[in-house]
């Protein structure tokens, strides 16, 4: 959250308001620049696709990069009409940028680009993985590490159908994605 709200925080109405969604338009250019860098640096096959736009009635364009090594995770970036990005990593991890976009959250384009580059950097370096966790039910968890010693993880509850599908694609319940092969 931006610091300009002060110690009281944002007013309640700022949570349901998006004054200027266009401020996120530079995310599209930043993502295209990153995708171009990845195509130059790594052995990947790129393809365009369309998928439902969570913010509009028309399909949103996307670019998917599949590394030459099948043990490395693919990456897909969808360019939404908000304007924003939906970034798909691994089997199920989805990162929305901005995460919210409301006036209260006050995310900056710079913060979004930094997060995008951090997550994609972990993916291409092979420091991104997924696992199944049993903890009062079944969860699908992703984790990542960054070169500077940072990282994170998150998990979401899954149902039996999703559990079966993930078990079929990740023997042993864990998938540590390989680094992307360099050119």
GROMACS .gro file of C-alpha atoms in nm:
model
  183
    1UNK     CA    1   0.000   0.000   0.000
    2UNK     CA    2   0.126   0.345  -0.080
    3UNK     CA    3   0.267   0.558   0.201
    4UNK     CA    4   0.079   0.872   0.109
    5UNK     CA    5  -0.228   0.772   0.315
    6UNK     CA    6  -0.048   0.831   0.645
    7UNK     CA    7  -0.098   0.643   0.972
    8UNK     CA    8  -0.479   0.648   0.947
    9UNK     CA    9  -0.469   0.455   0.621
   10UNK     CA   10  -0.694   0.510   0.322
   11UNK     CA   11  -1.057   0.613   0.352
   12UNK     CA   12  -1.305   0.326   0.331
   13UNK     CA   13  -1.443   0.435  -0.008
   14UNK     CA   14  -1.094   0.408  -0.164
   15UNK     CA   15  -1.119   0.028  -0.142
   16UNK     CA   16  -1.401   0.014  -0.396
   17UNK     CA   17  -1.273   0.288  -0.623
   18UNK     CA   18  -1.037   0.273  -0.921
   19UNK     CA   19  -0.981   0.634  -1.024
   20UNK     CA   20  -0.730   0.579  -1.303
   21UNK     CA   21  -0.685   0.222  -1.425
   22UNK     CA   22  -0.492   0.361  -1.723
   23UNK     CA   23  -0.199   0.426  -1.490
   24UNK     CA   24  -0.121   0.054  -1.531
   25UNK     CA   25  -0.094   0.069  -1.911
   26UNK     CA   26   0.290   0.069  -1.896
   27UNK     CA   27   0.271  -0.287  -1.756
   28UNK     CA   28   0.190  -0.413  -2.105
   29UNK     CA   29   0.505  -0.260  -2.253
   30UNK     CA   30   0.719  -0.381  -1.960
   31UNK     CA   31   0.588  -0.737  -2.000
   32UNK     CA   32   0.650  -0.735  -2.376
   33UNK     CA   33   1.004  -0.610  -2.315
   34UNK     CA   34   1.064  -0.889  -2.061
   35UNK     CA   35   0.923  -1.152  -2.299
   36UNK     CA   36   1.152  -1.025  -2.577
   37UNK     CA   37   1.451  -1.051  -2.339
   38UNK     CA   38   1.355  -1.408  -2.251
   39UNK     CA   39   1.324  -1.506  -2.618
   40UNK     CA   40   1.672  -1.362  -2.683
   41UNK     CA   41   1.833  -1.526  -2.381
   42UNK     CA   42   1.668  -1.872  -2.366
   43UNK     CA   43   1.582  -2.155  -2.599
   44UNK     CA   44   1.203  -2.126  -2.603
   45UNK     CA   45   0.911  -2.160  -2.839
   46UNK     CA   46   0.666  -1.873  -2.826
   47UNK     CA   47   0.302  -1.880  -2.922
   48UNK     CA   48   0.019  -1.633  -2.904
   49UNK     CA   49  -0.323  -1.724  -2.769
   50UNK     CA   50  -0.640  -1.566  -2.640
   51UNK     CA   51  -0.830  -1.629  -2.321
   52UNK     CA   52  -1.124  -1.480  -2.137
   53UNK     CA   53  -1.049  -1.132  -2.008
   54UNK     CA   54  -1.147  -1.099  -1.640
   55UNK     CA   55  -1.207  -0.727  -1.700
   56UNK     CA   56  -1.377  -0.720  -2.039
   57UNK     CA   57  -1.610  -0.895  -2.278
   58UNK     CA   58  -1.354  -0.945  -2.554
   59UNK     CA   59  -1.082  -1.213  -2.531
   60UNK     CA   60  -0.748  -1.099  -2.392
   61UNK     CA   61  -0.432  -1.166  -2.596
   62UNK     CA   62  -0.154  -1.370  -2.442
   63UNK     CA   63   0.195  -1.497  -2.512
   64UNK     CA   64   0.314  -1.836  -2.391
   65UNK     CA   65   0.683  -1.932  -2.380
   66UNK     CA   66   0.767  -2.302  -2.360
   67UNK     CA   67   1.132  -2.381  -2.281
   68UNK     CA   68   1.311  -2.643  -2.493
   69UNK     CA   69   1.363  -2.850  -2.177
   70UNK     CA   70   1.029  -3.010  -2.082
   71UNK     CA   71   1.145  -3.020  -1.718
   72UNK     CA   72   1.141  -2.638  -1.717
   73UNK     CA   73   0.815  -2.456  -1.649
   74UNK     CA   74   0.630  -2.273  -1.923
   75UNK     CA   75   0.535  -1.909  -1.875
   76UNK     CA   76   0.222  -1.737  -2.004
   77UNK     CA   77   0.138  -1.368  -1.989
   78UNK     CA   78  -0.214  -1.243  -2.059
   79UNK     CA   79  -0.263  -0.874  -2.138
   80UNK     CA   80  -0.594  -0.772  -1.981
   81UNK     CA   81  -0.806  -0.472  -2.071
   82UNK     CA   82  -0.790  -0.330  -1.715
   83UNK     CA   83  -0.499  -0.273  -1.826
   84UNK     CA   84  -0.300  -0.530  -1.635
   85UNK     CA   85  -0.140  -0.872  -1.659
   86UNK     CA   86  -0.225  -1.226  -1.560
   87UNK     CA   87   0.098  -1.426  -1.536
   88UNK     CA   88   0.079  -1.805  -1.531
   89UNK     CA   89   0.376  -1.998  -1.391
   90UNK     CA   90   0.409  -2.372  -1.344
   91UNK     CA   91   0.098  -2.584  -1.340
   92UNK     CA   92  -0.141  -2.357  -1.155
   93UNK     CA   93   0.028  -2.047  -1.014
   94UNK     CA   94  -0.137  -1.726  -1.134
   95UNK     CA   95  -0.010  -1.380  -1.054
   96UNK     CA   96  -0.236  -1.081  -1.123
   97UNK     CA   97  -0.062  -0.748  -1.176
   98UNK     CA   98  -0.169  -0.523  -1.031
   99UNK     CA   99  -0.290  -0.749  -0.753
  100UNK     CA  100  -0.587  -0.523  -0.687
  101UNK     CA  101  -0.569  -0.184  -0.859
  102UNK     CA  102  -0.802   0.001  -0.623
  103UNK     CA  103  -0.711   0.346  -0.499
  104UNK     CA  104  -0.653   0.219  -0.144
  105UNK     CA  105  -0.395  -0.039  -0.243
  106UNK     CA  106  -0.216   0.222  -0.452
  107UNK     CA  107   0.015  -0.025  -0.627
  108UNK     CA  108   0.271   0.136  -0.854
  109UNK     CA  109   0.372   0.021  -1.199
  110UNK     CA  110   0.731   0.002  -1.075
  111UNK     CA  111   0.634  -0.233  -0.791
  112UNK     CA  112   0.437  -0.452  -1.032
  113UNK     CA  113   0.726  -0.471  -1.279
  114UNK     CA  114   0.968  -0.556  -0.998
  115UNK     CA  115   0.742  -0.838  -0.881
  116UNK     CA  116   0.700  -0.965  -1.238
  117UNK     CA  117   1.075  -0.974  -1.295
  118UNK     CA  118   1.137  -1.137  -0.955
  119UNK     CA  119   0.891  -1.422  -1.016
  120UNK     CA  120   0.995  -1.479  -1.377
  121UNK     CA  121   1.362  -1.466  -1.270
  122UNK     CA  122   1.301  -1.743  -1.016
  123UNK     CA  123   1.114  -1.946  -1.277
  124UNK     CA  124   1.389  -1.920  -1.539
  125UNK     CA  125   1.664  -1.987  -1.282
  126UNK     CA  126   1.500  -2.312  -1.174
  127UNK     CA  127   1.425  -2.187  -0.823
  128UNK     CA  128   1.050  -2.227  -0.854
  129UNK     CA  129   0.857  -2.533  -0.751
  130UNK     CA  130   0.522  -2.676  -0.656
  131UNK     CA  131   0.413  -2.942  -0.412
  132UNK     CA  132   0.110  -3.112  -0.264
  133UNK     CA  133   0.068  -3.062   0.109
  134UNK     CA  134  -0.170  -3.245   0.342
  135UNK     CA  135  -0.265  -3.019   0.630
  136UNK     CA  136  -0.626  -3.060   0.740
  137UNK     CA  137  -0.707  -3.129   0.375
  138UNK     CA  138  -0.507  -3.114   0.053
  139UNK     CA  139  -0.331  -2.800  -0.063
  140UNK     CA  140  -0.131  -2.712  -0.371
  141UNK     CA  141   0.164  -2.495  -0.274
  142UNK     CA  142   0.411  -2.306  -0.489
  143UNK     CA  143   0.744  -2.168  -0.369
  144UNK     CA  144   1.025  -1.963  -0.517
  145UNK     CA  145   1.369  -1.834  -0.421
  146UNK     CA  146   1.543  -1.524  -0.552
  147UNK     CA  147   1.917  -1.476  -0.605
  148UNK     CA  148   1.933  -1.223  -0.320
  149UNK     CA  149   1.810  -1.481  -0.068
  150UNK     CA  150   1.447  -1.375  -0.076
  151UNK     CA  151   1.150  -1.576  -0.186
  152UNK     CA  152   0.810  -1.684  -0.079
  153UNK     CA  153   0.538  -1.942  -0.096
  154UNK     CA  154   0.163  -1.961  -0.108
  155UNK     CA  155  -0.092  -2.237  -0.105
  156UNK     CA  156  -0.448  -2.295  -0.209
  157UNK     CA  157  -0.690  -2.568  -0.108
  158UNK     CA  158  -0.766  -2.823  -0.380
  159UNK     CA  159  -1.044  -3.075  -0.427
  160UNK     CA  160  -1.008  -3.446  -0.505
  161UNK     CA  161  -1.029  -3.396  -0.881
  162UNK     CA  162  -0.749  -3.137  -0.875
  163UNK     CA  163  -0.549  -3.361  -0.641
  164UNK     CA  164  -0.570  -3.654  -0.886
  165UNK     CA  165  -0.468  -3.433  -1.178
  166UNK     CA  166  -0.171  -3.286  -0.992
  167UNK     CA  167  -0.057  -3.628  -0.868
  168UNK     CA  168  -0.060  -3.753  -1.227
  169UNK     CA  169   0.165  -3.470  -1.344
  170UNK     CA  170   0.395  -3.443  -1.041
  171UNK     CA  171   0.512  -3.786  -0.925
  172UNK     CA  172   0.582  -3.786  -0.554
  173UNK     CA  173   0.365  -3.478  -0.514
  174UNK     CA  174   0.645  -3.230  -0.582
  175UNK     CA  175   0.775  -3.055  -0.892
  176UNK     CA  176   1.091  -2.850  -0.883
  177UNK     CA  177   1.110  -2.688  -1.222
  178UNK     CA  178   1.442  -2.698  -1.407
  179UNK     CA  179   1.627  -2.384  -1.517
  180UNK     CA  180   1.546  -2.261  -1.865
  181UNK     CA  181   1.812  -2.361  -2.119
  182UNK     CA  182   2.020  -2.068  -2.240
  183UNK     CA  183   2.089  -1.997  -2.605
   0.00000   0.00000   0.00000
